[in-house]
PDB file of C-alpha atoms in Angstrom:
ATOM      1  CA  GLY R  24      -4.605  11.145  13.821  1.00 81.00           C
ATOM      2  CA  ASN R  25      -5.030   7.256  12.867  1.00 87.00           C
ATOM      3  CA  SER R  26      -1.965   5.251  12.579  1.00 92.00           C
ATOM      4  CA  VAL R  27      -1.102   1.533  12.979  1.00 95.00           C
ATOM      5  CA  THR R  28       1.721  -0.063  14.952  1.00 96.00           C
ATOM      6  CA  GLN R  29       3.732  -2.870  13.762  1.00 95.00           C
ATOM      7  CA  MET R  30       5.965  -5.008  15.093  1.00 87.00           C
ATOM      8  CA  GLU R  31       9.645  -4.082  13.793  1.00 85.00           C
ATOM      9  CA  GLY R  32      11.332  -6.894  12.543  1.00 85.00           C
ATOM     10  CA  PRO R  33      13.048  -8.883  10.659  1.00 94.00           C
ATOM     11  CA  VAL R  34      11.690 -12.134  11.402  1.00 96.00           C
ATOM     12  CA  THR R  35      13.565 -14.716  11.102  1.00 97.00           C
ATOM     13  CA  LEU R  36      11.673 -18.551  11.634  1.00 97.00           C
ATOM     14  CA  SER R  37      12.399 -21.473  11.213  1.00 97.00           C
ATOM     15  CA  GLU R  38      10.024 -24.228   8.118  1.00 97.00           C
ATOM     16  CA  GLU R  39       6.869 -25.446   9.949  1.00 97.00           C
ATOM     17  CA  ALA R  40       7.472 -23.021  13.112  1.00 97.00           C
ATOM     18  CA  PHE R  41       4.365 -20.908  14.225  1.00 98.00           C
ATOM     19  CA  LEU R  42       3.989 -17.508  13.360  1.00 97.00           C
ATOM     20  CA  THR R  43       2.503 -14.222  15.052  1.00 97.00           C
ATOM     21  CA  ILE R  44       2.861 -10.823  14.112  1.00 97.00           C
ATOM     22  CA  ASN R  45       1.625  -8.108  16.102  1.00 97.00           C
ATOM     23  CA  CYS R  46      -0.274  -4.871  14.566  1.00 98.00           C
ATOM     24  CA  THR R  47      -2.096  -2.885  16.322  1.00 97.00           C
ATOM     25  CA  TYR R  48      -4.195   0.803  15.539  1.00 96.00           C
ATOM     26  CA  THR R  49      -5.334   4.268  16.270  1.00 94.00           C
ATOM     27  CA  ALA R  50      -7.848   5.635  14.507  1.00 90.00           C
ATOM     28  CA  THR R  51     -11.420   7.267  14.987  1.00 83.00           C
ATOM     29  CA  GLY R  52     -14.854   5.459  14.048  1.00 79.00           C
ATOM     30  CA  TYR R  53     -14.627   1.631  12.739  1.00 80.00           C
ATOM     31  CA  PRO R  54     -12.197   0.976  10.024  1.00 87.00           C
ATOM     32  CA  SER R  55     -11.711  -1.779   8.098  1.00 88.00           C
ATOM     33  CA  LEU R  56      -7.982  -3.589   8.649  1.00 92.00           C
ATOM     34  CA  PHE R  57      -5.788  -5.251   6.048  1.00 93.00           C
ATOM     35  CA  TRP R  58      -2.540  -7.316   5.800  1.00 96.00           C
ATOM     36  CA  TYR R  59      -1.146  -7.034   2.559  1.00 95.00           C
ATOM     37  CA  VAL R  60       2.568  -9.012   1.679  1.00 96.00           C
ATOM     38  CA  GLN R  61       5.521  -7.980  -0.516  1.00 93.00           C
ATOM     39  CA  TYR R  62       7.533 -10.572  -2.236  1.00 92.00           C
ATOM     40  CA  PRO R  63      11.009 -10.265  -3.094  1.00 86.00           C
ATOM     41  CA  GLY R  64      10.637  -8.069  -6.546  1.00 80.00           C
ATOM     42  CA  GLU R  65       7.099  -7.631  -6.536  1.00 84.00           C
ATOM     43  CA  GLY R  66       4.489  -5.471  -5.996  1.00 85.00           C
ATOM     44  CA  LEU R  67       1.743  -5.167  -2.674  1.00 91.00           C
ATOM     45  CA  GLN R  68      -0.862  -7.798  -2.590  1.00 91.00           C
ATOM     46  CA  LEU R  69      -3.877  -8.273  -0.278  1.00 91.00           C
ATOM     47  CA  LEU R  70      -3.966 -11.398   2.179  1.00 95.00           C
ATOM     48  CA  LEU R  71      -6.476 -10.639   4.259  1.00 94.00           C
ATOM     49  CA  LYS R  72      -9.053  -7.649   5.472  1.00 92.00           C
ATOM     50  CA  ALA R  73     -11.858  -7.217   7.797  1.00 93.00           C
ATOM     51  CA  THR R  74     -13.836  -4.259   7.960  1.00 88.00           C
ATOM     52  CA  LYS R  75     -15.788  -4.953  11.304  1.00 88.00           C
ATOM     53  CA  ALA R  76     -14.861  -5.803  15.107  1.00 91.00           C
ATOM     54  CA  ASP R  77     -14.440  -9.768  15.741  1.00 95.00           C
ATOM     55  CA  ASP R  78     -14.098 -10.196  11.698  1.00 95.00           C
ATOM     56  CA  LYS R  79     -10.979 -12.848  11.249  1.00 97.00           C
ATOM     57  CA  GLY R  80      -9.536 -12.609   8.025  1.00 96.00           C
ATOM     58  CA  SER R  81      -8.182 -15.527   5.999  1.00 97.00           C
ATOM     59  CA  ASN R  82      -5.957 -16.555   3.077  1.00 96.00           C
ATOM     60  CA  LYS R  83      -3.763 -19.385   2.463  1.00 95.00           C
ATOM     61  CA  GLY R  84      -3.459 -20.114   5.959  1.00 97.00           C
ATOM     62  CA  PHE R  85      -3.056 -16.737   7.554  1.00 98.00           C
ATOM     63  CA  GLU R  86      -5.328 -15.466   9.438  1.00 98.00           C
ATOM     64  CA  ALA R  87      -6.211 -11.908  11.593  1.00 98.00           C
ATOM     65  CA  THR R  88      -8.867 -11.411  14.165  1.00 98.00           C
ATOM     66  CA  TYR R  89     -10.189  -7.936  14.136  1.00 96.00           C
ATOM     67  CA  ARG R  90      -9.852  -6.852  18.128  1.00 96.00           C
ATOM     68  CA  LYS R  91     -11.726  -3.905  18.335  1.00 93.00           C
ATOM     69  CA  GLU R  92     -11.228  -3.713  22.784  1.00 94.00           C
ATOM     70  CA  THR R  93      -7.370  -4.267  22.369  1.00 95.00           C
ATOM     71  CA  THR R  94      -6.659  -2.630  18.920  1.00 95.00           C
ATOM     72  CA  SER R  95      -5.177  -4.793  17.586  1.00 97.00           C
ATOM     73  CA  PHE R  96      -5.348  -7.257  13.745  1.00 97.00           C
ATOM     74  CA  HIS R  97      -2.455 -10.028  15.009  1.00 98.00           C
ATOM     75  CA  LEU R  98      -1.441 -12.123  11.487  1.00 98.00           C
ATOM     76  CA  GLU R  99      -0.691 -15.659  11.962  1.00 98.00           C
ATOM     77  CA  LYS R 100       0.331 -18.659  10.865  1.00 98.00           C
ATOM     78  CA  GLY R 101       0.184 -21.893  12.262  1.00 97.00           C
ATOM     79  CA  SER R 102       3.593 -23.526   9.803  1.00 96.00           C
ATOM     80  CA  VAL R 103       5.333 -21.284   7.957  1.00 97.00           C
ATOM     81  CA  GLN R 104       6.730 -22.136   4.554  1.00 97.00           C
ATOM     82  CA  VAL R 105       9.728 -20.679   2.918  1.00 97.00           C
ATOM     83  CA  SER R 106       7.502 -19.034   0.424  1.00 96.00           C
ATOM     84  CA  ASP R 107       6.184 -17.170   3.142  1.00 97.00           C
ATOM     85  CA  SER R 108       8.981 -15.345   2.967  1.00 97.00           C
ATOM     86  CA  ALA R 109       8.800 -11.835   2.505  1.00 96.00           C
ATOM     87  CA  VAL R 110       7.517  -8.035   3.720  1.00 96.00           C
ATOM     88  CA  TYR R 111       3.892  -7.902   5.896  1.00 97.00           C
ATOM     89  CA  PHE R 112       2.145  -5.085   6.198  1.00 96.00           C
ATOM     90  CA  CYS R 113      -0.418  -4.444   8.260  1.00 96.00           C
ATOM     91  CA  ALA R 114      -2.842  -1.229   6.990  1.00 93.00           C
ATOM     92  CA  LEU R 115      -6.354   0.423   8.196  1.00 90.00           C
ATOM     93  CA  SER R 116      -8.683   1.742   6.109  1.00 85.00           C
ATOM     94  CA  ASP R 117      -8.851   6.086   6.770  1.00 68.00           C
ATOM     95  CA  ASP R 118     -12.416   6.815   6.054  1.00 65.00           C
ATOM     96  CA  GLY R 119     -14.768   3.411   8.137  1.00 50.00           C
ATOM     97  CA  GLY R 120     -14.029   0.549   5.264  1.00 46.00           C
ATOM     98  CA  SER R 121     -15.671   2.538   1.324  1.00 49.00           C
ATOM     99  CA  GLN R 122     -12.081   1.740   0.369  1.00 51.00           C
ATOM    100  CA  GLY R 123     -10.822   5.199   1.551  1.00 71.00           C
ATOM    101  CA  ASN R 124      -7.252   5.493   1.725  1.00 82.00           C
ATOM    102  CA  LEU R 125      -4.652   3.838   3.513  1.00 88.00           C
ATOM    103  CA  ILE R 126      -2.570   4.039   6.494  1.00 90.00           C
ATOM    104  CA  PHE R 127       0.545   1.476   6.872  1.00 94.00           C
ATOM    105  CA  GLY R 128       2.585   0.262   8.874  1.00 95.00           C
ATOM    106  CA  LYS R 129       6.458   0.230   8.779  1.00 95.00           C
ATOM    107  CA  GLY R 130       6.517  -3.043   7.014  1.00 96.00           C
ATOM    108  CA  THR R 131       7.488  -6.844   9.328  1.00 96.00           C
ATOM    109  CA  LYS R 132      10.491  -8.849   7.010  1.00 96.00           C
ATOM    110  CA  LEU R 133       9.916 -12.598   7.629  1.00 97.00           C
ATOM    111  CA  SER R 134      12.739 -14.746   6.598  1.00 97.00           C
ATOM    112  CA  VAL R 135      12.281 -18.521   6.781  1.00 97.00           C
ATOM    113  CA  LYS R 136      14.874 -20.852   7.060  1.00 97.00           C
ATOM    114  CA  PRO R 137      14.394 -24.775   5.530  1.00 95.00           C
TER     115      PRO R 137
ATOM    116  CA  ASP F  84      -7.869  -7.180 -16.752  1.00 56.00           C
ATOM    117  CA  THR F  85      -4.551  -7.788 -16.207  1.00 74.00           C
ATOM    118  CA  GLY F  86      -3.875  -5.819 -13.863  1.00 90.00           C
ATOM    119  CA  VAL F  87      -2.567  -2.383 -12.390  1.00 93.00           C
ATOM    120  CA  SER F  88       0.268  -1.547 -14.774  1.00 95.00           C
ATOM    121  CA  GLN F  89       2.739   1.100 -14.129  1.00 96.00           C
ATOM    122  CA  ASN F  90       5.543   2.655 -16.131  1.00 96.00           C
ATOM    123  CA  PRO F  91       8.205   2.570 -16.619  1.00 97.00           C
ATOM    124  CA  ARG F  92       9.683  -0.012 -13.815  1.00 95.00           C
ATOM    125  CA  HIS F  93      12.868   2.234 -13.240  1.00 96.00           C
ATOM    126  CA  LYS F  94      13.681   5.805 -14.147  1.00 97.00           C
ATOM    127  CA  ILE F  95      16.897   7.077 -13.275  1.00 98.00           C
ATOM    128  CA  THR F  96      17.340  11.277 -13.359  1.00 98.00           C
ATOM    129  CA  LYS F  97      19.660  13.421 -12.720  1.00 97.00           C
ATOM    130  CA  ARG F  98      18.644  15.860 -10.139  1.00 97.00           C
ATOM    131  CA  GLY F  99      16.588  19.111 -11.580  1.00 97.00           C
ATOM    132  CA  GLN F 100      15.501  16.993 -14.111  1.00 98.00           C
ATOM    133  CA  ASN F 101      11.023  16.431 -14.164  1.00 98.00           C
ATOM    134  CA  VAL F 102      10.134  12.832 -14.530  1.00 98.00           C
ATOM    135  CA  THR F 103       6.701  11.899 -15.583  1.00 98.00           C
ATOM    136  CA  PHE F 104       4.733   8.290 -14.689  1.00 97.00           C
ATOM    137  CA  ARG F 105       2.479   5.988 -15.923  1.00 98.00           C
ATOM    138  CA  CYS F 106      -0.263   4.263 -13.892  1.00 98.00           C
ATOM    139  CA  ASP F 107      -3.926   1.731 -16.075  1.00 97.00           C
ATOM    140  CA  PRO F 108      -5.815   0.760 -13.325  1.00 95.00           C
ATOM    141  CA  ILE F 109      -8.453  -1.686 -13.695  1.00 92.00           C
ATOM    142  CA  SER F 110     -10.310  -0.984 -16.071  1.00 89.00           C
ATOM    143  CA  GLU F 111     -13.629  -0.925 -13.400  1.00 85.00           C
ATOM    144  CA  HIS F 112     -12.386   0.604 -11.297  1.00 89.00           C
ATOM    145  CA  ASN F 113     -13.075   4.050 -10.483  1.00 89.00           C
ATOM    146  CA  ARG F 114     -11.062   5.105  -7.517  1.00 90.00           C
ATOM    147  CA  LEU F 115      -7.285   6.032  -8.046  1.00 93.00           C
ATOM    148  CA  TYR F 116      -4.383   6.265  -5.837  1.00 93.00           C
ATOM    149  CA  TRP F 117      -0.713   7.064  -5.588  1.00 96.00           C
ATOM    150  CA  TYR F 118       1.170   6.412  -2.511  1.00 95.00           C
ATOM    151  CA  ARG F 119       5.110   6.725  -2.033  1.00 96.00           C
ATOM    152  CA  GLN F 120       6.797   3.565  -0.216  1.00 94.00           C
ATOM    153  CA  THR F 121      10.525   4.485   0.855  1.00 93.00           C
ATOM    154  CA  LEU F 122      12.764   1.709   1.860  1.00 88.00           C
ATOM    155  CA  GLY F 123      12.337   0.410   4.903  1.00 86.00           C
ATOM    156  CA  GLN F 124       9.077   2.141   5.022  1.00 90.00           C
ATOM    157  CA  GLY F 125       5.111   1.836   4.404  1.00 92.00           C
ATOM    158  CA  PRO F 126       3.123   2.996   1.284  1.00 94.00           C
ATOM    159  CA  GLU F 127       2.297   6.656   2.388  1.00 94.00           C
ATOM    160  CA  PHE F 128      -0.829   8.352   0.879  1.00 91.00           C
ATOM    161  CA  LEU F 129      -0.351  11.251  -1.904  1.00 94.00           C
ATOM    162  CA  THR F 130      -3.371  11.293  -3.349  1.00 93.00           C
ATOM    163  CA  TYR F 131      -6.795  10.125  -4.931  1.00 90.00           C
ATOM    164  CA  PHE F 132      -8.630  10.110  -8.010  1.00 92.00           C
ATOM    165  CA  GLN F 133     -12.606   9.390  -8.093  1.00 90.00           C
ATOM    166  CA  ASN F 134     -13.346   9.196 -12.142  1.00 91.00           C
ATOM    167  CA  GLU F 135     -11.361  12.188 -13.156  1.00 92.00           C
ATOM    168  CA  ALA F 136     -11.366  14.054 -10.072  1.00 92.00           C
ATOM    169  CA  GLN F 137      -8.748  14.967  -7.678  1.00 92.00           C
ATOM    170  CA  LEU F 138     -10.295  14.440  -4.067  1.00 87.00           C
ATOM    171  CA  GLU F 139      -7.380  14.247  -2.295  1.00 85.00           C
ATOM    172  CA  LYS F 140      -3.773  15.228  -2.059  1.00 88.00           C
ATOM    173  CA  SER F 141      -1.234  14.998   0.383  1.00 88.00           C
ATOM    174  CA  ARG F 142       0.234  17.343   2.411  1.00 86.00           C
ATOM    175  CA  LEU F 143       3.643  14.869   1.249  1.00 84.00           C
ATOM    176  CA  LEU F 144       2.495  16.301  -2.372  1.00 86.00           C
ATOM    177  CA  SER F 145       4.910  19.633  -2.392  1.00 89.00           C
ATOM    178  CA  ASP F 146       3.831  21.974  -5.587  1.00 93.00           C
ATOM    179  CA  ARG F 147       6.244  20.001  -7.356  1.00 96.00           C
ATOM    180  CA  PHE F 148       3.955  17.637  -7.776  1.00 96.00           C
ATOM    181  CA  SER F 149       1.081  17.207  -9.585  1.00 96.00           C
ATOM    182  CA  ALA F 150      -1.107  14.316 -11.217  1.00 96.00           C
ATOM    183  CA  GLU F 151      -3.501  13.742 -13.308  1.00 96.00           C
ATOM    184  CA  ARG F 152      -6.188  11.760 -14.517  1.00 96.00           C
ATOM    185  CA  PRO F 153      -7.951  12.876 -17.920  1.00 91.00           C
ATOM    186  CA  LYS F 154     -10.902  11.038 -18.366  1.00 87.00           C
ATOM    187  CA  GLY F 155     -10.744   9.316 -15.453  1.00 85.00           C
ATOM    188  CA  SER F 156      -8.980   6.237 -17.078  1.00 91.00           C
ATOM    189  CA  PHE F 157      -5.148   6.758 -16.724  1.00 96.00           C
ATOM    190  CA  SER F 158      -3.680   8.892 -13.994  1.00 97.00           C
ATOM    191  CA  THR F 159       0.085  10.261 -14.641  1.00 98.00           C
ATOM    192  CA  LEU F 160       2.345  11.724 -12.450  1.00 98.00           C
ATOM    193  CA  GLU F 161       4.606  14.536 -12.236  1.00 97.00           C
ATOM    194  CA  ILE F 162       7.993  15.820 -10.397  1.00 97.00           C
ATOM    195  CA  GLN F 163       9.525  18.412 -11.838  1.00 97.00           C
ATOM    196  CA  ARG F 164      13.048  19.387 -10.334  1.00 97.00           C
ATOM    197  CA  THR F 165      13.424  16.196  -8.493  1.00 97.00           C
ATOM    198  CA  GLU F 166      15.868  16.612  -5.639  1.00 96.00           C
ATOM    199  CA  GLN F 167      17.358  13.587  -4.439  1.00 96.00           C
ATOM    200  CA  GLY F 168      14.326  13.123  -1.308  1.00 95.00           C
ATOM    201  CA  ASP F 169      12.329  11.782  -4.269  1.00 96.00           C
ATOM    202  CA  SER F 170      13.617   8.828  -4.627  1.00 97.00           C
ATOM    203  CA  ALA F 171      11.343   6.120  -3.791  1.00 96.00           C
ATOM    204  CA  MET F 172       9.162   3.780  -5.041  1.00 96.00           C
ATOM    205  CA  TYR F 173       5.317   5.562  -6.825  1.00 97.00           C
ATOM    206  CA  LEU F 174       3.035   3.433  -6.057  1.00 96.00           C
ATOM    207  CA  CYS F 175      -0.217   3.442  -8.391  1.00 96.00           C
ATOM    208  CA  ALA F 176      -3.529   1.396  -6.855  1.00 93.00           C
ATOM    209  CA  SER F 177      -7.241   1.246  -8.205  1.00 92.00           C
ATOM    210  CA  SER F 178      -9.494  -0.354  -6.100  1.00 87.00           C
ATOM    211  CA  PRO F 179     -14.361  -0.155  -6.575  1.00 82.00           C
ATOM    212  CA  ARG F 180     -16.147   2.813  -5.317  1.00 71.00           C
ATOM    213  CA  TYR F 181     -17.310   0.551  -3.171  1.00 63.00           C
ATOM    214  CA  GLY F 182     -15.820  -2.780  -2.355  1.00 58.00           C
ATOM    215  CA  PRO F 183     -15.181  -5.873  -0.179  1.00 55.00           C
ATOM    216  CA  ASP F 184     -11.455  -6.135  -1.712  1.00 63.00           C
ATOM    217  CA  GLY F 185      -9.260  -3.318  -0.836  1.00 71.00           C
ATOM    218  CA  TYR F 186      -6.862  -2.107  -3.768  1.00 84.00           C
ATOM    219  CA  THR F 187      -5.212  -3.739  -6.113  1.00 89.00           C
ATOM    220  CA  PHE F 188      -1.486  -2.108  -6.659  1.00 92.00           C
ATOM    221  CA  GLY F 189       0.450  -1.747  -9.716  1.00 93.00           C
ATOM    222  CA  SER F 190       3.863  -3.653  -9.466  1.00 91.00           C
ATOM    223  CA  GLY F 191       5.349   0.438  -8.910  1.00 94.00           C
ATOM    224  CA  THR F 192       7.621   3.629 -10.674  1.00 96.00           C
ATOM    225  CA  ARG F 193      11.285   3.334  -9.185  1.00 96.00           C
ATOM    226  CA  LEU F 194      12.727   6.387  -8.665  1.00 98.00           C
ATOM    227  CA  THR F 195      15.903   7.489  -8.266  1.00 97.00           C
ATOM    228  CA  VAL F 196      17.719  10.592  -8.151  1.00 97.00           C
ATOM    229  CA  VAL F 197      21.952  11.592  -8.977  1.00 96.00           C
TER     230      VAL F 197
END
């Protein structure tokens, strides 16, 4: 079945460091891919998405490119801030992008130190 | 619109009791989803509705769980004869039938079964 695998955390970085959180997926068809963020004490928020191969999603300095050849959707940010401390979830849409059920990875906790 | 609203935010119940949670989605969203998130894990799909029709249920949704969405507006999730293993965050999300923006999640209801 479809699945998402994320790098395990926690990840601890210093402010202004470069961030990469790896995400790979297994899916039939052509899923849409998402990154969600969960700040402490808050609900999940959509960070960015990509709906087809080679699409790049971006938001708030974060980027991820849909790589069909490597079945990956790695999250990157060039310079993290303390306010980026949160749990990040990679997810795929199970029905080809028409907003079906989402399958989530286990999440990666990021802590950014000043 | 104030987003997806879930009530209560927290619920503590004794094992064997019944509990009911409510979700009010974004008014123009046709789809409504329930997910469960346990500590250290990503959200897991439970069920979803398109308008008032419950279109899919996960195997995670045992006979003790029931969800309704009368009139295609708010939804309720009831757990009967709660067990300690039901302790989790229950998340609701809504989505347009076809839309580019993914889900909008509520803040969740945290259930603790003692």
